[in-house]
Amino acid sequence: MAKYIFVTGGVTSSLGKGIIAASLAKLLQARGFSVTIQKFDPYINIDPGTLNPYEHGECYVTNDGAETDLDLGHYERFLNTPTSQANNVTTGRIYQTVIQEERAGKFLGKTVQVVPHITDEIKRRIQLLGQTGKFDIIITEFGGTVGDIESLPYLEALRQMRWELGNDNCIVIHLTLIPYLNAAKELKTKPTQHSVRELLTTGIQADILVCRTEHPISMDIRRKLAVFCNVEVASVIEAMDASTIYDVPQLMLKEKLDTVVISKLKMRDRREPNLTKWNDFIYRLKNPVKKIKVALVGKYNELPDAYKSIYESFLHAGAENECKVKVVPIKSEQIEDYEGTMADFFKGYDGILVAPGFGERGIKGKIKAIQFARENNVPFFGICLGMQCAVVEFAQNVLNLKDAASTEVEPNTSNPVIDLMPEQKAIVEKGGTMRLGAYSCELKKKSKAYEAYKTVKISERHRHRWEFNNAYIKQFEAAGMIFSGSNPETNLIEIIELPELTWFVGVQFHPELKSTPENPHPLFVQFVKACLKTGRDITKKFNENLIQQKAEVI
């Protein structure tokens, strides 16, 4: 029988429940247990797929095509194992299921209520992964904060599960905040006491307190929290602010969080956690010997979480290359409005990544950035929309098809080099209707993609509606572009390259979704390597271009 750990949050949001859950899972996994993590979000959306990135950060896509919360990205990066649709559930999906069952007559005319029908569905979904027989431990993170109205059904379901499963099979970790008052020069426990009391009003006693803090928690404070929150002193865990989220497993190991959990669940301790590979990654991350600067050209740069997996992928690839990657977010509209030269705008950058996205806003800026990269041999990496923009730029400026465009931006263009997939044209609903999840791809051996992957057959995750229009393949190939990756079943183009340049690669899929600290994505690793290799030459060429442009003005 699987054991269940629930992670709730109190006092304030954004304390890092997902990171604590992932760190605990990492430690338990390192001890030899089979662990997975699931996230229950209290919002009414069926999934995050239709949410603006500014609302909830990036939408993380799993192998089976689920559009999920970005915390699942943390789960996969820490555990180095894939998640699925079952790992992320929203209130919207819970209610949708219950309402559909009511319409089908499943409840035999009974009044459908939050208790027991909604709570029963929550409990059913919580236990789905445990019933597969694949996992020893299921960690469930509840989104939101204790006291939120929308969280009440989840807490009631948790209360019932604790009663049904027993204390040896189900424990609660409550993440809270110990604020430091600078005027008083002391940490304050009262917010945590109130948060635990609020949790108690739902019938749930926290077993472990994980306390976020900027300053060390003394033994006196630990005892005070233990007494007033009704937990053991050893169950008061300090969670100091860390320089990187990848330090948190070690911090939790130092605090013996995993040991406390194993003891409370009455599990046999299998071995001391082996974090050798993880610690090696952290050492290389913190001790780089080189440095590069990469421009991240996108639409949602005000919120870093909108491109969370891309930023993390650069950390992984940078550590692999013993290199610090400084990623500078650039709004594509800034490029459109810039009155100077692109050589001046991108001076000092060793590479350019054009990010994924949807819609026409900022497209011209992305195309200008790509043109500059292509004409000046600056390492370029385009992801999803970034790849499509590279196709449009090449068509306009190399093939001289001046009206070439994506039909997403110009529906009536006479040269639709990027077009809507035929099966997408009749679709009206937006949610969950794109090309989603993992699809296979075959690579050409004489290509940068093959050099990176070192295999012909790969699988990558997708989230898009528009594709390269295969009617233009011959024109592009004649002008020097190669299509180094394609789907073997549909012949849809997956990867484009310009082989004469140091690194000019665009991919239709999202490689950032599969990068982890222990297995950095090969395309990011090779892109960083290309930036390192060409950095000095680029700086020299920038200066030569600027001198030439100034001479022409004179």
XYZ file of C-alpha atoms in Angstrom:
554
model
C 0.000 0.000 0.000
C 1.298 3.449 -0.933
C 1.922 6.056 1.760
C 0.589 9.606 1.348
C 2.223 12.917 2.243
C 0.276 16.163 1.908
C 1.913 19.583 1.670
C -0.223 22.586 2.625
C 0.714 26.249 2.892
C -0.080 28.984 5.368
C 0.424 32.695 6.164
C 1.140 33.711 2.565
C 1.386 32.329 -0.953
C 4.629 31.788 -2.912
C 6.502 30.205 -0.008
C 7.677 27.351 -2.211
C 5.451 24.349 -1.464
C 6.455 22.861 -4.815
C 10.179 23.153 -4.064
C 9.769 21.661 -0.572
C 7.686 18.801 -1.992
C 10.220 18.183 -4.766
C 13.171 18.352 -2.347
C 11.586 15.839 0.033
C 10.780 13.588 -2.915
C 14.397 13.834 -4.076
C 15.671 12.730 -0.664
C 13.214 9.846 -0.425
C 14.069 8.783 -3.969
C 17.775 8.922 -3.082
C 17.017 6.537 -0.200
C 15.629 3.996 -2.648
C 11.894 4.715 -2.453
C 9.727 5.066 -5.545
C 8.152 8.530 -5.278
C 5.891 10.758 -7.328
C 4.365 14.185 -6.691
C 0.980 15.567 -7.692
C -0.424 19.098 -7.592
C -4.048 19.984 -6.845
C -4.890 23.550 -7.885
C -8.025 25.234 -6.501
C -8.854 27.368 -9.541
C -11.895 26.731 -11.762
C -9.973 26.441 -15.044
C -9.931 22.867 -16.364
C -6.166 23.220 -16.798
C -3.623 26.069 -17.223
C -3.658 25.677 -21.025
C -5.812 28.743 -21.699
C -4.245 30.920 -18.979
C -2.130 33.923 -19.954
C 1.475 33.319 -18.770
C 1.227 36.525 -16.746
C -1.546 34.873 -14.729
C 0.163 31.672 -13.698
C 3.591 31.416 -15.321
C 4.430 28.936 -18.043
C 2.180 26.043 -18.981
C 4.156 22.844 -18.501
C 3.349 20.006 -20.914
C 3.816 16.341 -19.994
C 4.585 13.398 -22.276
C 0.931 12.397 -22.432
C -0.123 15.886 -23.532
C -1.424 17.311 -20.265
C -1.189 21.098 -19.930
C -0.179 21.518 -16.304
C 1.077 23.837 -13.590
C 4.725 24.901 -13.758
C 5.374 23.104 -10.446
C 5.316 19.831 -12.397
C 8.438 21.114 -14.097
C 10.114 21.298 -10.693
C 8.916 17.770 -9.904
C 10.440 16.385 -13.093
C 13.673 18.344 -12.767
C 14.239 17.158 -9.185
C 13.136 13.541 -9.632
C 14.436 13.141 -13.195
C 11.284 11.165 -14.041
C 8.277 12.158 -16.181
C 4.878 13.145 -14.808
C 1.450 12.751 -16.422
C -2.122 14.032 -16.540
C -2.783 12.341 -13.200
C -0.125 14.500 -11.519
C -2.069 17.765 -11.914
C -5.742 18.268 -11.080
C -7.778 21.473 -10.826
C -11.084 22.294 -9.183
C -12.450 22.837 -12.677
C -11.620 19.272 -13.675
C -13.081 17.898 -10.434
C -16.375 19.718 -10.938
C -16.442 18.871 -14.659
C -16.212 15.156 -13.841
C -18.920 15.285 -11.148
C -21.284 17.308 -13.336
C -20.788 14.927 -16.275
C -21.574 11.988 -13.981
C -24.685 13.781 -12.721
C -25.852 14.346 -16.305
C -25.267 10.662 -17.017
C -27.491 9.698 -14.089
C -24.748 8.097 -12.019
C -26.064 9.523 -8.748
C -29.556 8.069 -9.261
C -31.411 11.311 -8.667
C -29.694 12.239 -5.427
C -28.815 15.847 -4.586
C -25.228 16.444 -5.727
C -23.241 18.295 -3.057
C -19.707 19.377 -2.216
C -19.758 16.741 0.534
C -19.717 13.884 -0.329
C -19.614 14.079 -4.137
C -16.882 16.659 -4.750
C -14.764 15.428 -1.853
C -15.154 11.822 -3.006
C -13.894 12.778 -6.475
C -10.931 14.589 -4.921
C -10.076 11.501 -2.848
C -10.430 9.251 -5.889
C -7.995 11.347 -7.890
C -5.530 11.646 -5.004
C -5.295 7.844 -4.885
C -5.085 7.138 -8.633
C -1.285 7.116 -8.747
C -1.084 5.050 -5.575
C -3.346 2.416 -7.083
C -0.959 1.830 -10.013
C 1.383 -0.108 -7.729
C 4.377 1.826 -9.090
C 5.017 4.067 -6.098
C 5.892 3.649 -2.430
C 5.082 7.258 -1.595
C 2.708 9.815 -3.129
C 3.343 13.456 -2.245
C 0.369 15.746 -2.860
C 0.774 19.507 -2.942
C -2.370 21.572 -2.373
C -2.228 24.925 -4.161
C -3.273 28.104 -2.405
C -3.168 28.978 1.280
C -5.031 27.564 4.278
C -8.011 29.839 4.879
C -8.803 30.351 1.193
C -12.456 29.589 0.464
C -11.605 27.621 -2.680
C -9.293 25.283 -0.730
C -11.944 24.043 1.713
C -13.123 20.982 -0.285
C -9.510 19.775 -0.573
C -8.918 20.113 3.154
C -12.140 18.253 3.919
C -11.057 15.471 1.545
C -7.688 15.380 3.327
C -9.384 15.170 6.732
C -11.412 12.191 5.555
C -8.357 10.470 4.043
C -6.415 10.770 7.298
C -9.307 9.095 9.114
C -9.660 6.379 6.461
C -5.952 5.579 5.982
C -4.687 6.145 9.510
C -1.804 8.255 10.826
C 0.829 5.677 9.811
C -0.148 5.938 6.136
C -0.955 9.636 5.762
C 0.852 12.698 7.157
C 0.574 16.465 6.673
C 3.468 18.876 6.189
C 2.486 22.504 6.710
C 4.747 25.103 5.079
C 4.606 28.442 6.833
C 6.490 31.704 7.306
C 8.456 32.952 10.312
C 8.794 36.684 9.559
C 11.662 38.768 10.927
C 10.742 42.184 12.312
C 13.731 44.419 11.774
C 12.537 47.018 14.291
C 12.270 44.406 17.047
C 15.261 42.397 15.780
C 13.447 39.117 16.279
C 11.579 36.345 14.525
C 7.834 36.143 15.125
C 5.957 32.858 15.490
C 2.423 34.191 15.853
C 1.536 34.011 12.106
C 2.516 30.337 12.108
C 0.509 29.644 15.256
C -2.565 31.233 13.667
C -2.031 29.322 10.420
C -1.828 25.985 12.252
C -4.924 26.927 14.250
C -6.747 27.737 11.000
C -5.786 24.298 9.689
C -7.088 22.759 12.927
C -10.505 24.339 12.361
C -10.848 21.996 9.365
C -10.063 18.999 11.581
C -6.456 18.595 10.411
C -3.458 18.530 12.743
C -0.154 19.228 11.007
C 2.467 16.534 11.642
C 5.485 18.540 10.476
C 6.090 22.287 10.211
C 8.488 23.559 7.554
C 9.279 27.162 8.407
C 10.519 29.565 5.751
C 12.821 32.138 7.313
C 15.538 34.638 6.506
C 17.330 33.979 9.800
C 18.201 30.771 11.690
C 15.516 29.450 14.043
C 16.836 28.970 17.564
C 15.995 25.968 19.723
C 13.845 28.221 21.926
C 11.720 29.184 18.926
C 11.496 25.552 17.827
C 10.228 24.553 21.274
C 7.739 27.428 21.273
C 6.376 26.372 17.889
C 6.237 22.737 18.988
C 4.270 23.586 22.150
C 1.755 25.947 20.585
C 1.347 24.052 17.309
C 1.158 20.617 18.943
C 4.059 18.987 17.084
C 7.320 17.379 18.183
C 10.394 19.595 18.395
C 12.127 17.389 15.777
C 9.171 18.078 13.474
C 9.894 21.809 13.339
C 12.009 22.131 10.200
C 13.970 25.259 9.338
C 13.874 26.293 5.664
C 16.364 29.112 5.231
C 16.384 31.158 2.043
C 18.788 29.556 -0.452
C 20.870 30.988 -3.284
C 19.374 28.422 -5.671
C 16.393 26.075 -5.453
C 18.778 23.177 -6.088
C 20.305 23.742 -2.635
C 17.020 22.959 -0.891
C 17.358 19.126 -0.864
C 20.653 19.477 0.998
C 19.115 21.973 3.425
C 16.230 19.579 4.100
C 18.692 16.698 4.519
C 20.591 18.743 7.106
C 17.292 19.344 8.942
C 16.479 15.596 8.746
C 13.107 16.164 7.080
C 13.330 12.836 5.254
C 14.211 10.995 8.478
C 11.244 12.504 10.316
C 8.904 11.580 7.460
C 10.117 7.972 7.307
C 9.699 7.643 11.066
C 6.148 9.009 11.066
C 5.109 6.762 8.178
C 6.624 3.719 9.937
C 8.709 2.881 6.875
C 11.910 0.871 6.919
C 14.877 3.122 6.220
C 16.498 1.569 3.149
C 19.804 3.469 2.952
C 21.454 6.839 3.362
C 20.526 9.162 0.494
C 22.971 9.110 -2.415
C 23.158 12.633 -3.842
C 26.561 12.360 -5.532
C 25.372 13.303 -9.014
C 23.142 16.057 -7.653
C 25.969 17.552 -5.596
C 28.295 17.384 -8.593
C 25.791 19.460 -10.564
C 25.545 22.035 -7.753
C 29.354 22.298 -7.546
C 29.652 22.981 -11.269
C 26.710 25.395 -11.106
C 28.379 27.438 -8.368
C 31.950 27.242 -9.679
C 31.877 28.242 -13.362
C 35.149 28.983 -15.138
C 33.581 30.774 -18.127
C 30.727 33.183 -18.746
C 28.411 34.007 -21.641
C 25.535 36.417 -22.172
C 22.427 35.276 -24.035
C 19.490 37.380 -25.197
C 16.097 35.797 -24.505
C 13.757 37.481 -26.981
C 10.118 36.961 -26.018
C 6.734 38.482 -25.269
C 6.246 37.799 -21.568
C 9.595 38.885 -20.147
C 8.205 40.891 -17.220
C 7.403 37.594 -15.473
C 10.403 35.211 -15.372
C 8.088 32.284 -14.564
C 6.596 32.648 -18.065
C 9.829 31.100 -19.401
C 10.735 29.156 -16.255
C 11.866 25.971 -18.003
C 14.080 27.912 -20.426
C 15.877 29.676 -17.578
C 16.349 26.359 -15.768
C 17.611 24.673 -18.941
C 20.315 27.327 -19.244
C 21.370 26.597 -15.648
C 21.651 22.889 -16.468
C 23.506 23.448 -19.755
C 25.746 26.088 -18.200
C 26.798 23.720 -15.413
C 27.490 21.003 -17.981
C 29.830 23.439 -19.789
C 31.280 24.830 -16.528
C 29.898 28.162 -17.640
C 27.725 30.852 -16.084
C 24.965 31.775 -18.530
C 23.618 35.266 -18.007
C 20.181 35.274 -19.615
C 18.921 38.769 -20.392
C 15.167 39.012 -21.106
C 14.358 41.290 -24.053
C 10.818 42.204 -25.056
C 10.504 41.797 -28.809
C 8.592 45.094 -29.006
C 11.746 46.844 -27.800
C 13.537 45.592 -30.890
C 10.711 46.840 -33.117
C 10.910 50.321 -31.580
C 14.707 50.558 -31.520
C 15.932 53.292 -33.865
C 19.595 52.291 -33.930
C 21.302 49.330 -35.572
C 20.840 45.742 -34.513
C 24.639 45.478 -34.150
C 24.435 48.191 -31.535
C 21.375 46.647 -29.853
C 22.927 43.184 -29.527
C 26.467 44.300 -28.736
C 27.954 42.115 -26.018
C 25.628 39.158 -26.526
C 27.103 35.754 -27.329
C 23.855 34.191 -28.542
C 20.165 34.809 -29.169
C 17.256 32.565 -28.192
C 13.830 33.440 -29.591
C 11.186 32.108 -27.244
C 7.860 30.359 -27.860
C 4.530 32.168 -27.709
C 1.270 32.825 -29.513
C -0.206 35.708 -31.519
C 1.151 38.497 -33.674
C 2.369 40.890 -30.962
C 6.143 41.300 -31.143
C 6.605 39.131 -34.238
C 8.454 41.815 -36.219
C 10.949 42.261 -33.397
C 11.632 38.539 -33.291
C 12.181 38.464 -37.051
C 14.620 41.404 -36.862
C 16.591 39.623 -34.131
C 16.746 36.428 -36.217
C 17.854 38.312 -39.328
C 20.674 39.895 -37.375
C 21.746 36.517 -35.970
C 21.705 34.885 -39.414
C 23.575 37.671 -41.200
C 26.239 38.015 -38.487
C 26.694 34.329 -37.590
C 25.536 34.870 -34.014
C 24.488 31.537 -32.457
C 20.701 31.329 -32.717
C 18.208 28.968 -31.114
C 14.503 29.205 -31.957
C 11.857 27.312 -29.981
C 8.360 26.693 -31.386
C 7.248 30.186 -32.487
C 10.938 31.105 -32.545
C 11.529 28.409 -35.158
C 8.508 29.586 -37.156
C 9.805 33.168 -37.111
C 13.145 31.895 -38.435
C 11.302 30.267 -41.345
C 9.424 33.487 -42.113
C 12.619 35.583 -41.908
C 14.455 33.236 -44.285
C 11.557 33.262 -46.733
C 11.325 37.060 -46.733
C 15.022 37.921 -46.902
C 16.665 34.944 -48.639
C 13.912 33.519 -50.851
C 12.692 37.077 -51.499
C 9.076 36.125 -50.720
C 8.346 39.507 -49.165
C 4.794 38.663 -48.107
C 5.766 35.310 -46.587
C 4.167 34.870 -43.198
C 2.463 32.536 -40.783
C -1.290 32.373 -41.209
C -1.497 32.901 -37.463
C -0.286 36.464 -38.117
C -1.398 37.056 -41.738
C -4.348 34.743 -42.516
C -4.565 35.932 -46.150
C -0.874 35.815 -47.093
C -0.111 34.427 -50.555
C 2.953 32.633 -49.181
C 1.878 30.755 -46.017
C 5.248 29.220 -45.146
C 3.801 28.468 -41.691
C 0.231 27.217 -41.825
C -2.434 25.726 -39.607
C -2.437 21.936 -39.584
C -5.427 20.587 -41.565
C -6.894 18.813 -38.540
C -6.784 22.099 -36.613
C -8.827 24.157 -39.075
C -12.230 22.913 -37.928
C -11.455 23.263 -34.203
C -13.266 26.033 -32.328
C -12.525 25.256 -28.656
C -9.098 26.386 -27.447
C -8.497 24.240 -24.357
C -6.571 21.000 -24.870
C -6.963 20.990 -28.663
C -3.418 21.717 -29.864
C -0.754 19.250 -30.908
C 0.193 18.315 -27.369
C 2.626 15.938 -25.739
C 5.472 13.739 -26.937
C 5.905 12.952 -30.629
C 8.689 11.023 -32.320
C 11.251 12.634 -34.583
C 13.919 11.201 -36.885
C 17.170 13.100 -37.417
C 19.493 13.379 -40.383
C 22.954 12.164 -39.482
C 24.868 15.055 -41.034
C 23.321 17.728 -38.855
C 23.923 19.681 -35.669
C 20.837 18.063 -34.165
C 22.342 14.598 -34.637
C 25.676 15.800 -33.212
C 23.798 16.951 -30.125
C 21.536 13.925 -29.572
C 23.955 11.287 -30.931
C 20.991 9.187 -32.056
C 18.614 9.140 -35.022
C 15.336 8.599 -33.169
C 14.218 11.049 -30.499
C 10.976 12.054 -28.780
C 10.098 15.611 -27.769
C 7.101 17.462 -26.360
C 4.906 19.805 -28.390
C 2.369 22.564 -27.799
C 1.286 24.332 -30.986
C -1.244 24.531 -33.816
C 0.824 25.882 -36.711
C 3.481 23.965 -38.657
C 5.969 24.445 -41.451
C 4.213 24.242 -44.820
C 5.850 21.292 -46.620
C 4.927 22.761 -50.009
C 7.953 25.073 -49.598
C 10.532 22.425 -48.687
C 12.325 22.392 -52.065
C 12.610 26.198 -52.208
C 14.151 26.352 -48.744
C 16.543 23.464 -49.390
C 17.701 25.031 -52.644
C 18.604 28.192 -50.714
C 20.664 26.293 -48.133
C 18.327 25.460 -45.263
C 18.195 21.831 -44.173
C 15.331 20.091 -42.401
C 17.296 17.927 -40.033
C 14.356 16.475 -38.107
C 10.875 15.345 -39.085
C 8.041 13.251 -37.728
C 8.204 9.758 -39.325
C 4.407 9.285 -39.335
C 3.269 12.673 -40.671
C 6.442 14.117 -42.270
C 5.859 17.316 -40.291
C 9.060 19.338 -39.978
C 10.518 19.359 -36.480
C 13.990 20.918 -36.840
C 15.537 23.459 -39.227
C 19.219 24.372 -39.570
C 21.556 26.568 -41.590
C 24.643 24.343 -41.778
C 27.074 27.034 -42.967
C 26.595 28.986 -39.718
C 28.160 28.141 -36.361
C 24.791 27.415 -34.741
C 21.482 28.306 -36.324
C 18.859 25.819 -35.147
C 15.100 26.085 -34.796
C 12.853 23.418 -33.296
C 9.072 23.062 -33.434
C 9.000 21.281 -30.080
C 9.868 22.418 -26.534
C 13.247 20.946 -25.516
C 13.260 22.970 -22.292
C 10.520 20.711 -20.897
C 12.860 17.696 -20.756
C 15.986 19.294 -19.316
C 16.995 18.277 -15.787
C 20.083 18.930 -13.628
C 21.216 15.339 -14.009
C 20.335 15.160 -17.733
C 20.695 18.622 -19.301
C 19.056 18.869 -22.695
C 21.592 18.234 -25.493
C 20.367 21.133 -27.654
C 20.835 23.628 -24.824
C 24.238 22.122 -24.027
C 25.377 22.501 -27.645
C 23.886 26.001 -27.953
C 25.842 27.150 -24.895
C 28.953 25.474 -26.280
C 28.494 27.331 -29.579
C 28.095 30.632 -27.716
C 31.334 29.955 -25.846
C 33.164 29.057 -29.026
C 32.116 32.089 -31.038
C 31.913 34.707 -28.286
C 35.268 36.350 -28.987
C 34.794 36.329 -32.748
C 31.340 37.917 -32.355
C 32.706 40.752 -30.195
C 35.354 41.437 -32.805
C 32.761 41.464 -35.604
C 30.442 43.747 -33.596
C 33.219 46.298 -33.274
C 34.124 46.072 -36.969
C 30.465 46.573 -37.963
C 30.063 49.577 -35.700
C 33.234 51.187 -37.091
C 32.022 50.591 -40.650
C 28.539 51.999 -39.901
C 30.012 55.121 -38.278
C 32.300 55.600 -41.277
C 29.314 55.377 -43.641
C 27.465 58.016 -41.607
C 30.469 60.353 -41.768
